[in-house]
Amino acid sequence: MRHVISVHDLSVEQIKDVLDRAEGMLPIARGEAVNDCLRGKVLGSIFFEPSTRTRLSFETAMNRLGGGVIGFAGTEATSVVKGETLADTIRMVSGYADAVVLRHPREGAAKLATEFSGVPILNAGDGAGQHPTQTLLDLFTIRQEMGRLEGLNISLVGDLRYGRTVHSLAFALSKFGNTINLVSPEGLEMPGEVVEHLEASGQFGTACHTPEKVIANTDILYVTRIQKERFPDPVEYEKVAGKYRIDPELVSKGPDSMIVMHPLPRINEIVPEVDVMPQAKYFTQAFNGVPVRMALLSMVIGGA
Ligand code: NCD
């Protein structure tokens, strides 16, 4: 495995391999065992957009495997404000590090970065494009909680237009054979490319505007935030902000075995009362970023 740019580049076998390795990493991620397979290696962590979980879990993963991290979170203190291009930043960081994890507001930025990098690039989110490492931890959580990755009814809820996590996840789930429901406010529907792919592979369920319509038939309720920063017009954001409110009453209408996931951050789309319900898995999901990214780094940098 070299660059990790899009879920399209990952085969079912590769995905399973990452998840199996991530399972083996759990004791190290929890601090119960020690492994320094990346000792002496350096990860370049360059984030042009805000991040909490993705950046911190990548850095934790690198530290727990004995490696080091360089990088920046926000460009204020870097030469980017002087006008340095992404190409030059990547050329330079790839000379300092053994792999580069990149988050950037522009769709296609990670792919572009591969042209200028001498080391593997890991896409940590490119605008409204994809977020493949998030998808791997989502799949890890689904397998952990449901025991399988196929034959599930997954309802993706929220900003399906600008949300990169749901783009990657829909493509990845379709590799396994599932039914995918799309629930979004008007104007924030899933891009045609994703819908056509789901239809062509016979995995398109229902598209609607309210989660009530699909909840009774949902194994996984995957909720997302409205991506405020991607709206060209703030007035349009205000129209849809707070549209969905997942509360205990709605969650109880799902099957007993249903789980609720969210890539986080959540704004107000899941009320805090849901957090204590057994269905709520979003904090477990956030923790799973560590073992999954440990597995990825050990494969990409360590050659495991
Ligand atoms: C997501 C992202 O950045 O795309 N966050 C994350 O990485 N867990 C989701 C979001 O910002 O809404």
PDB file of C-alpha atoms and ligand atoms in Angstrom:
ATOM      1  CA  MET A   1       0.000   0.000   0.000  1.00  0.00           C
ATOM      2  CA  ARG A   2       1.382   3.414  -0.964  1.00  0.00           C
ATOM      3  CA  HIS A   3      -0.841   6.518  -1.146  1.00  0.00           C
ATOM      4  CA  VAL A   4      -4.294   6.447   0.493  1.00  0.00           C
ATOM      5  CA  ILE A   5      -6.290   9.001  -1.497  1.00  0.00           C
ATOM      6  CA  SER A   6      -9.729   7.527  -2.184  1.00  0.00           C
ATOM      7  CA  VAL A   7     -11.682   4.412  -1.204  1.00  0.00           C
ATOM      8  CA  HIS A   8     -11.762   3.557  -4.914  1.00  0.00           C
ATOM      9  CA  ASP A   9      -8.099   2.589  -4.596  1.00  0.00           C
ATOM     10  CA  LEU A  10      -8.809   0.053  -1.831  1.00  0.00           C
ATOM     11  CA  SER A  11      -9.834  -3.509  -2.626  1.00  0.00           C
ATOM     12  CA  VAL A  12     -12.067  -5.544  -0.307  1.00  0.00           C
ATOM     13  CA  GLU A  13      -9.002  -7.621   0.622  1.00  0.00           C
ATOM     14  CA  GLN A  14      -6.964  -4.526   1.481  1.00  0.00           C
ATOM     15  CA  ILE A  15      -9.810  -3.119   3.584  1.00  0.00           C
ATOM     16  CA  LYS A  16     -10.149  -6.384   5.502  1.00  0.00           C
ATOM     17  CA  ASP A  17      -6.396  -6.510   5.969  1.00  0.00           C
ATOM     18  CA  VAL A  18      -6.368  -3.007   7.511  1.00  0.00           C
ATOM     19  CA  LEU A  19      -9.277  -3.887   9.828  1.00  0.00           C
ATOM     20  CA  ASP A  20      -7.645  -7.147  10.946  1.00  0.00           C
ATOM     21  CA  ARG A  21      -4.367  -5.384  11.658  1.00  0.00           C
ATOM     22  CA  ALA A  22      -6.260  -2.634  13.504  1.00  0.00           C
ATOM     23  CA  GLU A  23      -7.803  -5.270  15.747  1.00  0.00           C
ATOM     24  CA  GLY A  24      -4.316  -6.473  16.615  1.00  0.00           C
ATOM     25  CA  MET A  25      -3.344  -2.875  17.446  1.00  0.00           C
ATOM     26  CA  LEU A  26      -6.124  -2.418  20.044  1.00  0.00           C
ATOM     27  CA  PRO A  27      -4.003  -3.259  23.140  1.00  0.00           C
ATOM     28  CA  ILE A  28      -1.286  -0.840  21.948  1.00  0.00           C
ATOM     29  CA  ALA A  29      -3.862   1.862  21.214  1.00  0.00           C
ATOM     30  CA  ARG A  30      -5.185   1.429  24.753  1.00  0.00           C
ATOM     31  CA  GLY A  31      -1.678   1.693  26.200  1.00  0.00           C
ATOM     32  CA  GLU A  32      -1.766  -1.888  27.501  1.00  0.00           C
ATOM     33  CA  ALA A  33       1.024  -3.146  25.259  1.00  0.00           C
ATOM     34  CA  VAL A  34       4.075  -1.618  23.637  1.00  0.00           C
ATOM     35  CA  ASN A  35       5.160  -1.749  20.003  1.00  0.00           C
ATOM     36  CA  ASP A  36       7.818   0.445  18.456  1.00  0.00           C
ATOM     37  CA  CYS A  37       7.712  -0.749  14.871  1.00  0.00           C
ATOM     38  CA  LEU A  38       7.945   2.869  13.611  1.00  0.00           C
ATOM     39  CA  ARG A  39      10.900   3.922  15.779  1.00  0.00           C
ATOM     40  CA  GLY A  40      13.017   6.486  13.939  1.00  0.00           C
ATOM     41  CA  LYS A  41      10.237   7.220  11.420  1.00  0.00           C
ATOM     42  CA  VAL A  42       8.617  10.630  11.007  1.00  0.00           C
ATOM     43  CA  LEU A  43       5.059  11.527   9.993  1.00  0.00           C
ATOM     44  CA  GLY A  44       4.403  14.916   8.377  1.00  0.00           C
ATOM     45  CA  SER A  45       1.000  16.069   9.585  1.00  0.00           C
ATOM     46  CA  ILE A  46      -0.164  19.056   7.569  1.00  0.00           C
ATOM     47  CA  PHE A  47      -3.652  20.366   8.168  1.00  0.00           C
ATOM     48  CA  PHE A  48      -4.877  23.349   6.157  1.00  0.00           C
ATOM     49  CA  GLU A  49      -8.369  22.940   7.688  1.00  0.00           C
ATOM     50  CA  PRO A  50      -9.544  22.488  11.292  1.00  0.00           C
ATOM     51  CA  SER A  51      -9.367  19.010  12.775  1.00  0.00           C
ATOM     52  CA  THR A  52      -9.519  17.462  16.214  1.00  0.00           C
ATOM     53  CA  ARG A  53      -9.954  13.700  15.934  1.00  0.00           C
ATOM     54  CA  THR A  54      -8.221  13.018  12.641  1.00  0.00           C
ATOM     55  CA  ARG A  55      -5.061  14.913  13.478  1.00  0.00           C
ATOM     56  CA  LEU A  56      -4.839  13.811  17.113  1.00  0.00           C
ATOM     57  CA  SER A  57      -5.544  10.162  16.360  1.00  0.00           C
ATOM     58  CA  PHE A  58      -2.936  10.104  13.561  1.00  0.00           C
ATOM     59  CA  GLU A  59      -0.422  11.691  15.929  1.00  0.00           C
ATOM     60  CA  THR A  60      -1.343   9.322  18.765  1.00  0.00           C
ATOM     61  CA  ALA A  61      -1.007   6.378  16.396  1.00  0.00           C
ATOM     62  CA  MET A  62       2.465   7.503  15.315  1.00  0.00           C
ATOM     63  CA  ASN A  63       3.584   8.153  18.910  1.00  0.00           C
ATOM     64  CA  ARG A  64       2.256   4.827  20.184  1.00  0.00           C
ATOM     65  CA  LEU A  65       4.279   3.016  17.502  1.00  0.00           C
ATOM     66  CA  GLY A  66       7.471   4.779  18.549  1.00  0.00           C
ATOM     67  CA  GLY A  67       7.600   7.300  15.687  1.00  0.00           C
ATOM     68  CA  GLY A  68       7.697  11.091  15.656  1.00  0.00           C
ATOM     69  CA  VAL A  69       5.463  13.771  14.166  1.00  0.00           C
ATOM     70  CA  ILE A  70       6.191  17.134  12.537  1.00  0.00           C
ATOM     71  CA  GLY A  71       3.693  19.467  10.962  1.00  0.00           C
ATOM     72  CA  PHE A  72       1.181  22.227  11.370  1.00  0.00           C
ATOM     73  CA  ALA A  73      -2.476  22.699  12.176  1.00  0.00           C
ATOM     74  CA  GLY A  74      -3.608  25.869  10.477  1.00  0.00           C
ATOM     75  CA  THR A  75      -1.371  27.827   8.147  1.00  0.00           C
ATOM     76  CA  GLU A  76      -0.982  31.097  10.140  1.00  0.00           C
ATOM     77  CA  ALA A  77       2.597  30.366  11.208  1.00  0.00           C
ATOM     78  CA  THR A  78       3.753  28.818   7.928  1.00  0.00           C
ATOM     79  CA  SER A  79       5.061  30.031   4.569  1.00  0.00           C
ATOM     80  CA  VAL A  80       1.629  29.327   3.101  1.00  0.00           C
ATOM     81  CA  VAL A  81       0.644  32.838   4.229  1.00  0.00           C
ATOM     82  CA  LYS A  82       3.628  34.162   2.235  1.00  0.00           C
ATOM     83  CA  GLY A  83       2.140  32.542  -0.844  1.00  0.00           C
ATOM     84  CA  GLU A  84       3.917  29.184  -0.968  1.00  0.00           C
ATOM     85  CA  THR A  85       2.121  26.713  -3.223  1.00  0.00           C
ATOM     86  CA  LEU A  86       0.805  23.324  -2.082  1.00  0.00           C
ATOM     87  CA  ALA A  87       3.243  21.708  -4.516  1.00  0.00           C
ATOM     88  CA  ASP A  88       6.273  23.338  -2.855  1.00  0.00           C
ATOM     89  CA  THR A  89       5.008  22.634   0.676  1.00  0.00           C
ATOM     90  CA  ILE A  90       4.572  18.965  -0.215  1.00  0.00           C
ATOM     91  CA  ARG A  91       7.975  18.705  -1.934  1.00  0.00           C
ATOM     92  CA  MET A  92       9.599  20.077   1.178  1.00  0.00           C
ATOM     93  CA  VAL A  93       7.674  18.126   3.858  1.00  0.00           C
ATOM     94  CA  SER A  94       8.099  14.895   1.921  1.00  0.00           C
ATOM     95  CA  GLY A  95      11.857  15.438   2.247  1.00  0.00           C
ATOM     96  CA  TYR A  96      11.524  15.643   6.034  1.00  0.00           C
ATOM     97  CA  ALA A  97       9.031  12.836   6.659  1.00  0.00           C
ATOM     98  CA  ASP A  98       8.402   9.189   5.765  1.00  0.00           C
ATOM     99  CA  ALA A  99       4.715   9.813   5.007  1.00  0.00           C
ATOM    100  CA  VAL A 100       2.485  12.879   4.860  1.00  0.00           C
ATOM    101  CA  VAL A 101      -1.065  13.135   6.150  1.00  0.00           C
ATOM    102  CA  LEU A 102      -2.804  16.041   4.433  1.00  0.00           C
ATOM    103  CA  ARG A 103      -6.098  17.825   5.038  1.00  0.00           C
ATOM    104  CA  HIS A 104      -6.967  20.559   2.574  1.00  0.00           C
ATOM    105  CA  PRO A 105     -10.108  22.535   1.665  1.00  0.00           C
ATOM    106  CA  ARG A 106      -9.766  21.809  -2.061  1.00  0.00           C
ATOM    107  CA  GLU A 107     -11.241  18.653  -3.583  1.00  0.00           C
ATOM    108  CA  GLY A 108      -8.482  16.790  -5.389  1.00  0.00           C
ATOM    109  CA  ALA A 109      -5.681  18.324  -3.269  1.00  0.00           C
ATOM    110  CA  ALA A 110      -4.480  14.968  -1.923  1.00  0.00           C
ATOM    111  CA  LYS A 111      -4.316  13.470  -5.394  1.00  0.00           C
ATOM    112  CA  LEU A 112      -2.421  16.510  -6.621  1.00  0.00           C
ATOM    113  CA  ALA A 113      -0.012  16.175  -3.684  1.00  0.00           C
ATOM    114  CA  THR A 114       0.996  12.682  -4.836  1.00  0.00           C
ATOM    115  CA  GLU A 115       2.557  14.271  -7.923  1.00  0.00           C
ATOM    116  CA  PHE A 116       5.019  16.241  -5.799  1.00  0.00           C
ATOM    117  CA  SER A 117       5.694  13.813  -2.981  1.00  0.00           C
ATOM    118  CA  GLY A 118       8.478  11.291  -2.715  1.00  0.00           C
ATOM    119  CA  VAL A 119       6.682   9.561   0.184  1.00  0.00           C
ATOM    120  CA  PRO A 120       3.155   8.174   0.688  1.00  0.00           C
ATOM    121  CA  ILE A 121       0.311  10.701   1.008  1.00  0.00           C
ATOM    122  CA  LEU A 122      -2.642   9.932   3.272  1.00  0.00           C
ATOM    123  CA  ASN A 123      -5.769  11.937   2.465  1.00  0.00           C
ATOM    124  CA  ALA A 124      -7.248  13.255   5.714  1.00  0.00           C
ATOM    125  CA  GLY A 125     -10.059  15.033   3.865  1.00  0.00           C
ATOM    126  CA  ASP A 126      -9.976  17.017   0.623  1.00  0.00           C
ATOM    127  CA  GLY A 127     -12.774  19.573   0.653  1.00  0.00           C
ATOM    128  CA  ALA A 128     -16.099  17.918  -0.118  1.00  0.00           C
ATOM    129  CA  GLY A 129     -14.249  15.028  -1.785  1.00  0.00           C
ATOM    130  CA  GLN A 130     -13.311  11.977   0.283  1.00  0.00           C
ATOM    131  CA  HIS A 131     -12.069  11.002   3.731  1.00  0.00           C
ATOM    132  CA  PRO A 132     -10.841   7.419   3.263  1.00  0.00           C
ATOM    133  CA  THR A 133      -9.185   6.912   6.665  1.00  0.00           C
ATOM    134  CA  GLN A 134     -12.418   7.990   8.378  1.00  0.00           C
ATOM    135  CA  THR A 135     -14.209   5.377   6.283  1.00  0.00           C
ATOM    136  CA  LEU A 136     -11.806   2.671   7.430  1.00  0.00           C
ATOM    137  CA  LEU A 137     -12.496   3.493  11.074  1.00  0.00           C
ATOM    138  CA  ASP A 138     -16.229   3.612  10.317  1.00  0.00           C
ATOM    139  CA  LEU A 139     -16.001   0.129   8.786  1.00  0.00           C
ATOM    140  CA  PHE A 140     -13.939  -1.080  11.742  1.00  0.00           C
ATOM    141  CA  THR A 141     -16.657   0.177  14.106  1.00  0.00           C
ATOM    142  CA  ILE A 142     -19.431  -1.402  12.036  1.00  0.00           C
ATOM    143  CA  ARG A 143     -17.668  -4.773  11.978  1.00  0.00           C
ATOM    144  CA  GLN A 144     -16.945  -4.539  15.703  1.00  0.00           C
ATOM    145  CA  GLU A 145     -20.546  -3.685  16.587  1.00  0.00           C
ATOM    146  CA  MET A 146     -22.541  -5.666  14.003  1.00  0.00           C
ATOM    147  CA  GLY A 147     -20.129  -8.543  13.393  1.00  0.00           C
ATOM    148  CA  ARG A 148     -20.233  -8.066   9.619  1.00  0.00           C
ATOM    149  CA  LEU A 149     -19.876  -5.561   6.794  1.00  0.00           C
ATOM    150  CA  GLU A 150     -22.533  -6.914   4.448  1.00  0.00           C
ATOM    151  CA  GLY A 151     -26.306  -7.317   4.372  1.00  0.00           C
ATOM    152  CA  LEU A 152     -26.894  -4.175   6.425  1.00  0.00           C
ATOM    153  CA  ASN A 153     -29.346  -1.312   6.062  1.00  0.00           C
ATOM    154  CA  ILE A 154     -27.417   1.897   6.513  1.00  0.00           C
ATOM    155  CA  SER A 155     -29.155   5.271   6.631  1.00  0.00           C
ATOM    156  CA  LEU A 156     -26.841   8.198   5.917  1.00  0.00           C
ATOM    157  CA  VAL A 157     -28.394  11.326   7.430  1.00  0.00           C
ATOM    158  CA  GLY A 158     -27.524  15.017   7.083  1.00  0.00           C
ATOM    159  CA  ASP A 159     -25.384  16.956   4.630  1.00  0.00           C
ATOM    160  CA  LEU A 160     -24.856  14.364   1.935  1.00  0.00           C
ATOM    161  CA  ARG A 161     -23.847  16.980  -0.616  1.00  0.00           C
ATOM    162  CA  TYR A 162     -20.811  18.499   1.058  1.00  0.00           C
ATOM    163  CA  GLY A 163     -20.032  15.773   3.637  1.00  0.00           C
ATOM    164  CA  ARG A 164     -16.913  13.924   2.505  1.00  0.00           C
ATOM    165  CA  THR A 165     -17.265  11.148   5.103  1.00  0.00           C
ATOM    166  CA  VAL A 166     -20.558   9.965   3.612  1.00  0.00           C
ATOM    167  CA  HIS A 167     -19.158  10.041   0.066  1.00  0.00           C
ATOM    168  CA  SER A 168     -16.304   7.718   0.995  1.00  0.00           C
ATOM    169  CA  LEU A 169     -18.490   5.545   3.224  1.00  0.00           C
ATOM    170  CA  ALA A 170     -21.214   5.016   0.595  1.00  0.00           C
ATOM    171  CA  PHE A 171     -18.642   3.882  -1.984  1.00  0.00           C
ATOM    172  CA  ALA A 172     -16.913   1.608   0.519  1.00  0.00           C
ATOM    173  CA  LEU A 173     -20.121  -0.002   1.840  1.00  0.00           C
ATOM    174  CA  SER A 174     -21.144  -0.774  -1.725  1.00  0.00           C
ATOM    175  CA  LYS A 175     -18.075  -3.009  -2.075  1.00  0.00           C
ATOM    176  CA  PHE A 176     -19.650  -5.401   0.444  1.00  0.00           C
ATOM    177  CA  GLY A 177     -23.332  -5.625  -0.575  1.00  0.00           C
ATOM    178  CA  ASN A 178     -25.584  -3.446   1.577  1.00  0.00           C
ATOM    179  CA  THR A 179     -28.699  -1.277   1.299  1.00  0.00           C
ATOM    180  CA  ILE A 180     -28.005   2.422   1.632  1.00  0.00           C
ATOM    181  CA  ASN A 181     -30.716   4.989   2.434  1.00  0.00           C
ATOM    182  CA  LEU A 182     -30.066   8.662   1.849  1.00  0.00           C
ATOM    183  CA  VAL A 183     -31.694  11.197   4.181  1.00  0.00           C
ATOM    184  CA  SER A 184     -30.857  14.857   3.606  1.00  0.00           C
ATOM    185  CA  PRO A 185     -32.456  18.288   3.687  1.00  0.00           C
ATOM    186  CA  GLU A 186     -33.597  19.593   0.317  1.00  0.00           C
ATOM    187  CA  GLY A 187     -30.639  20.927  -1.634  1.00  0.00           C
ATOM    188  CA  LEU A 188     -28.099  18.790   0.269  1.00  0.00           C
ATOM    189  CA  GLU A 189     -28.743  15.510  -1.533  1.00  0.00           C
ATOM    190  CA  MET A 190     -26.019  12.982  -2.288  1.00  0.00           C
ATOM    191  CA  PRO A 191     -24.072  13.817  -5.494  1.00  0.00           C
ATOM    192  CA  GLY A 192     -25.386  12.076  -8.625  1.00  0.00           C
ATOM    193  CA  GLU A 193     -22.150  10.141  -9.087  1.00  0.00           C
ATOM    194  CA  VAL A 194     -22.662   8.329  -5.756  1.00  0.00           C
ATOM    195  CA  VAL A 195     -26.390   7.714  -6.292  1.00  0.00           C
ATOM    196  CA  GLU A 196     -25.776   6.287  -9.770  1.00  0.00           C
ATOM    197  CA  HIS A 197     -23.111   3.994  -8.403  1.00  0.00           C
ATOM    198  CA  LEU A 198     -25.470   2.706  -5.678  1.00  0.00           C
ATOM    199  CA  GLU A 199     -28.273   2.198  -8.211  1.00  0.00           C
ATOM    200  CA  ALA A 200     -26.033   0.404 -10.696  1.00  0.00           C
ATOM    201  CA  SER A 201     -24.840  -1.991  -7.989  1.00  0.00           C
ATOM    202  CA  GLY A 202     -28.402  -2.615  -6.700  1.00  0.00           C
ATOM    203  CA  GLN A 203     -27.672  -1.120  -3.280  1.00  0.00           C
ATOM    204  CA  PHE A 204     -29.765   2.018  -3.371  1.00  0.00           C
ATOM    205  CA  GLY A 205     -32.505   1.938  -0.747  1.00  0.00           C
ATOM    206  CA  THR A 206     -34.673   5.005  -0.165  1.00  0.00           C
ATOM    207  CA  ALA A 207     -33.933   8.702  -0.605  1.00  0.00           C
ATOM    208  CA  CYS A 208     -36.023  11.001   1.583  1.00  0.00           C
ATOM    209  CA  HIS A 209     -35.943  14.131   3.714  1.00  0.00           C
ATOM    210  CA  THR A 210     -36.805  12.770   7.170  1.00  0.00           C
ATOM    211  CA  PRO A 211     -35.164   9.995   9.200  1.00  0.00           C
ATOM    212  CA  GLU A 212     -38.615   8.902  10.500  1.00  0.00           C
ATOM    213  CA  LYS A 213     -39.263   7.343   7.073  1.00  0.00           C
ATOM    214  CA  VAL A 214     -36.368   4.879   7.302  1.00  0.00           C
ATOM    215  CA  ILE A 215     -35.747   4.404  11.022  1.00  0.00           C
ATOM    216  CA  ALA A 216     -37.784   1.189  11.474  1.00  0.00           C
ATOM    217  CA  ASN A 217     -35.622  -0.504   8.853  1.00  0.00           C
ATOM    218  CA  THR A 218     -32.244   0.864   9.836  1.00  0.00           C
ATOM    219  CA  ASP A 219     -29.327  -1.149  11.253  1.00  0.00           C
ATOM    220  CA  ILE A 220     -26.952   1.811  11.275  1.00  0.00           C
ATOM    221  CA  LEU A 221     -28.042   5.422  11.596  1.00  0.00           C
ATOM    222  CA  TYR A 222     -25.011   7.408  10.381  1.00  0.00           C
ATOM    223  CA  VAL A 223     -25.586  11.070  11.218  1.00  0.00           C
ATOM    224  CA  THR A 224     -23.513  13.984   9.910  1.00  0.00           C
ATOM    225  CA  ARG A 225     -23.157  17.706  10.507  1.00  0.00           C
ATOM    226  CA  ILE A 226     -24.280  20.319   8.012  1.00  0.00           C
ATOM    227  CA  GLN A 227     -20.939  21.468   6.527  1.00  0.00           C
ATOM    228  CA  LYS A 228     -21.298  25.178   7.237  1.00  0.00           C
ATOM    229  CA  GLU A 229     -17.867  26.103   5.837  1.00  0.00           C
ATOM    230  CA  ARG A 230     -18.711  24.755   2.364  1.00  0.00           C
ATOM    231  CA  PHE A 231     -21.818  26.898   1.796  1.00  0.00           C
ATOM    232  CA  PRO A 232     -21.162  29.671  -0.713  1.00  0.00           C
ATOM    233  CA  ASP A 233     -24.035  31.661   0.872  1.00  0.00           C
ATOM    234  CA  PRO A 234     -24.468  31.811   4.696  1.00  0.00           C
ATOM    235  CA  VAL A 235     -28.201  32.468   4.227  1.00  0.00           C
ATOM    236  CA  GLU A 236     -28.540  29.045   2.621  1.00  0.00           C
ATOM    237  CA  TYR A 237     -26.806  27.496   5.647  1.00  0.00           C
ATOM    238  CA  GLU A 238     -29.221  29.173   8.059  1.00  0.00           C
ATOM    239  CA  LYS A 239     -32.140  27.642   6.157  1.00  0.00           C
ATOM    240  CA  VAL A 240     -30.988  24.090   6.877  1.00  0.00           C
ATOM    241  CA  ALA A 241     -29.087  24.498  10.168  1.00  0.00           C
ATOM    242  CA  GLY A 242     -30.768  22.534  12.940  1.00  0.00           C
ATOM    243  CA  LYS A 243     -32.972  20.686  10.457  1.00  0.00           C
ATOM    244  CA  TYR A 244     -32.420  17.300  12.094  1.00  0.00           C
ATOM    245  CA  ARG A 245     -32.558  16.496  15.747  1.00  0.00           C
ATOM    246  CA  ILE A 246     -31.872  12.862  16.566  1.00  0.00           C
ATOM    247  CA  ASP A 247     -33.386  12.306  20.026  1.00  0.00           C
ATOM    248  CA  PRO A 248     -34.114   9.280  22.239  1.00  0.00           C
ATOM    249  CA  GLU A 249     -37.674   9.052  20.897  1.00  0.00           C
ATOM    250  CA  LEU A 250     -36.468   8.670  17.310  1.00  0.00           C
ATOM    251  CA  VAL A 251     -33.669   6.258  18.295  1.00  0.00           C
ATOM    252  CA  SER A 252     -36.179   4.028  20.128  1.00  0.00           C
ATOM    253  CA  LYS A 253     -38.184   3.659  16.922  1.00  0.00           C
ATOM    254  CA  GLY A 254     -35.277   1.758  15.331  1.00  0.00           C
ATOM    255  CA  PRO A 255     -34.658  -1.995  15.766  1.00  0.00           C
ATOM    256  CA  ASP A 256     -33.168  -2.928  19.183  1.00  0.00           C
ATOM    257  CA  SER A 257     -29.880  -3.804  17.528  1.00  0.00           C
ATOM    258  CA  MET A 258     -29.596  -0.477  15.664  1.00  0.00           C
ATOM    259  CA  ILE A 259     -26.506   1.637  16.332  1.00  0.00           C
ATOM    260  CA  VAL A 260     -26.023   5.398  15.952  1.00  0.00           C
ATOM    261  CA  MET A 261     -22.753   6.641  14.440  1.00  0.00           C
ATOM    262  CA  HIS A 262     -21.396  10.129  13.685  1.00  0.00           C
ATOM    263  CA  PRO A 263     -17.912  11.088  12.433  1.00  0.00           C
ATOM    264  CA  LEU A 264     -18.042  14.106  14.794  1.00  0.00           C
ATOM    265  CA  PRO A 265     -17.947  17.000  15.434  1.00  0.00           C
ATOM    266  CA  ARG A 266     -21.637  17.112  16.233  1.00  0.00           C
ATOM    267  CA  ILE A 267     -23.329  20.472  16.489  1.00  0.00           C
ATOM    268  CA  ASN A 268     -26.944  19.892  17.474  1.00  0.00           C
ATOM    269  CA  GLU A 269     -28.020  17.054  15.194  1.00  0.00           C
ATOM    270  CA  ILE A 270     -27.812  14.447  17.982  1.00  0.00           C
ATOM    271  CA  VAL A 271     -29.131  15.631  21.353  1.00  0.00           C
ATOM    272  CA  PRO A 272     -26.851  14.841  24.351  1.00  0.00           C
ATOM    273  CA  GLU A 273     -29.531  12.569  25.898  1.00  0.00           C
ATOM    274  CA  VAL A 274     -28.746  10.010  23.164  1.00  0.00           C
ATOM    275  CA  ASP A 275     -25.115   9.747  24.385  1.00  0.00           C
ATOM    276  CA  VAL A 276     -26.049   7.472  27.292  1.00  0.00           C
ATOM    277  CA  MET A 277     -28.176   5.128  25.178  1.00  0.00           C
ATOM    278  CA  PRO A 278     -26.566   1.761  24.331  1.00  0.00           C
ATOM    279  CA  GLN A 279     -27.117   2.543  20.633  1.00  0.00           C
ATOM    280  CA  ALA A 280     -24.724   5.532  20.722  1.00  0.00           C
ATOM    281  CA  LYS A 281     -21.363   4.461  19.261  1.00  0.00           C
ATOM    282  CA  TYR A 282     -19.830   7.735  18.121  1.00  0.00           C
ATOM    283  CA  PHE A 283     -17.256   8.028  20.898  1.00  0.00           C
ATOM    284  CA  THR A 284     -16.156   4.410  20.422  1.00  0.00           C
ATOM    285  CA  GLN A 285     -15.952   5.267  16.723  1.00  0.00           C
ATOM    286  CA  ALA A 286     -13.693   8.264  17.495  1.00  0.00           C
ATOM    287  CA  PHE A 287     -11.392   6.068  19.626  1.00  0.00           C
ATOM    288  CA  ASN A 288     -11.184   3.539  16.795  1.00  0.00           C
ATOM    289  CA  GLY A 289      -9.351   6.170  14.758  1.00  0.00           C
ATOM    290  CA  VAL A 290      -6.227   5.279  16.735  1.00  0.00           C
ATOM    291  CA  PRO A 291      -5.920   1.511  16.049  1.00  0.00           C
ATOM    292  CA  VAL A 292      -7.045   1.939  12.441  1.00  0.00           C
ATOM    293  CA  ARG A 293      -4.495   4.690  11.768  1.00  0.00           C
ATOM    294  CA  MET A 294      -1.832   2.629  13.557  1.00  0.00           C
ATOM    295  CA  ALA A 295      -2.570  -0.211  11.154  1.00  0.00           C
ATOM    296  CA  LEU A 296      -2.400   2.126   8.155  1.00  0.00           C
ATOM    297  CA  LEU A 297       0.842   3.774   9.234  1.00  0.00           C
ATOM    298  CA  SER A 298       2.485   0.446   9.944  1.00  0.00           C
ATOM    299  CA  MET A 299       1.574  -0.679   6.418  1.00  0.00           C
ATOM    300  CA  VAL A 300       2.414   2.536   4.600  1.00  0.00           C
ATOM    301  CA  ILE A 301       5.587   3.523   6.476  1.00  0.00           C
ATOM    302  CA  GLY A 302       6.658   0.318   8.175  1.00  0.00           C
ATOM    303  CA  GLY A 303       6.051  -1.926   5.189  1.00  0.00           C
ATOM    304  CA  ALA A 304       4.108  -4.340   7.454  1.00  0.00           C
TER     305      ALA A 304
HETATM  306  C1  NCD B   1     -15.292  15.052   9.499  1.00  0.00           C
HETATM  307  C2  NCD B   1     -14.537  15.778   8.403  1.00  0.00           C
HETATM  308  O1  NCD B   1     -13.588  16.514   8.674  1.00  0.00           O
HETATM  309  O2  NCD B   1     -14.906  15.540   7.262  1.00  0.00           O
HETATM  310  N1  NCD B   1     -14.633  15.085  10.726  1.00  0.00           N
HETATM  311  C3  NCD B   1     -13.765  14.068  11.021  1.00  0.00           C
HETATM  312  O3  NCD B   1     -12.735  13.931  10.403  1.00  0.00           O
HETATM  313  N2  NCD B   1     -14.126  13.193  11.971  1.00  0.00           N
HETATM  314  C4  NCD B   1     -16.711  15.433   9.610  1.00  0.00           C
HETATM  315  C5  NCD B   1     -17.086  16.876   9.752  1.00  0.00           C
HETATM  316  O4  NCD B   1     -16.249  17.770   9.804  1.00  0.00           O
HETATM  317  O5  NCD B   1     -18.292  17.119   9.811  1.00  0.00           O
END
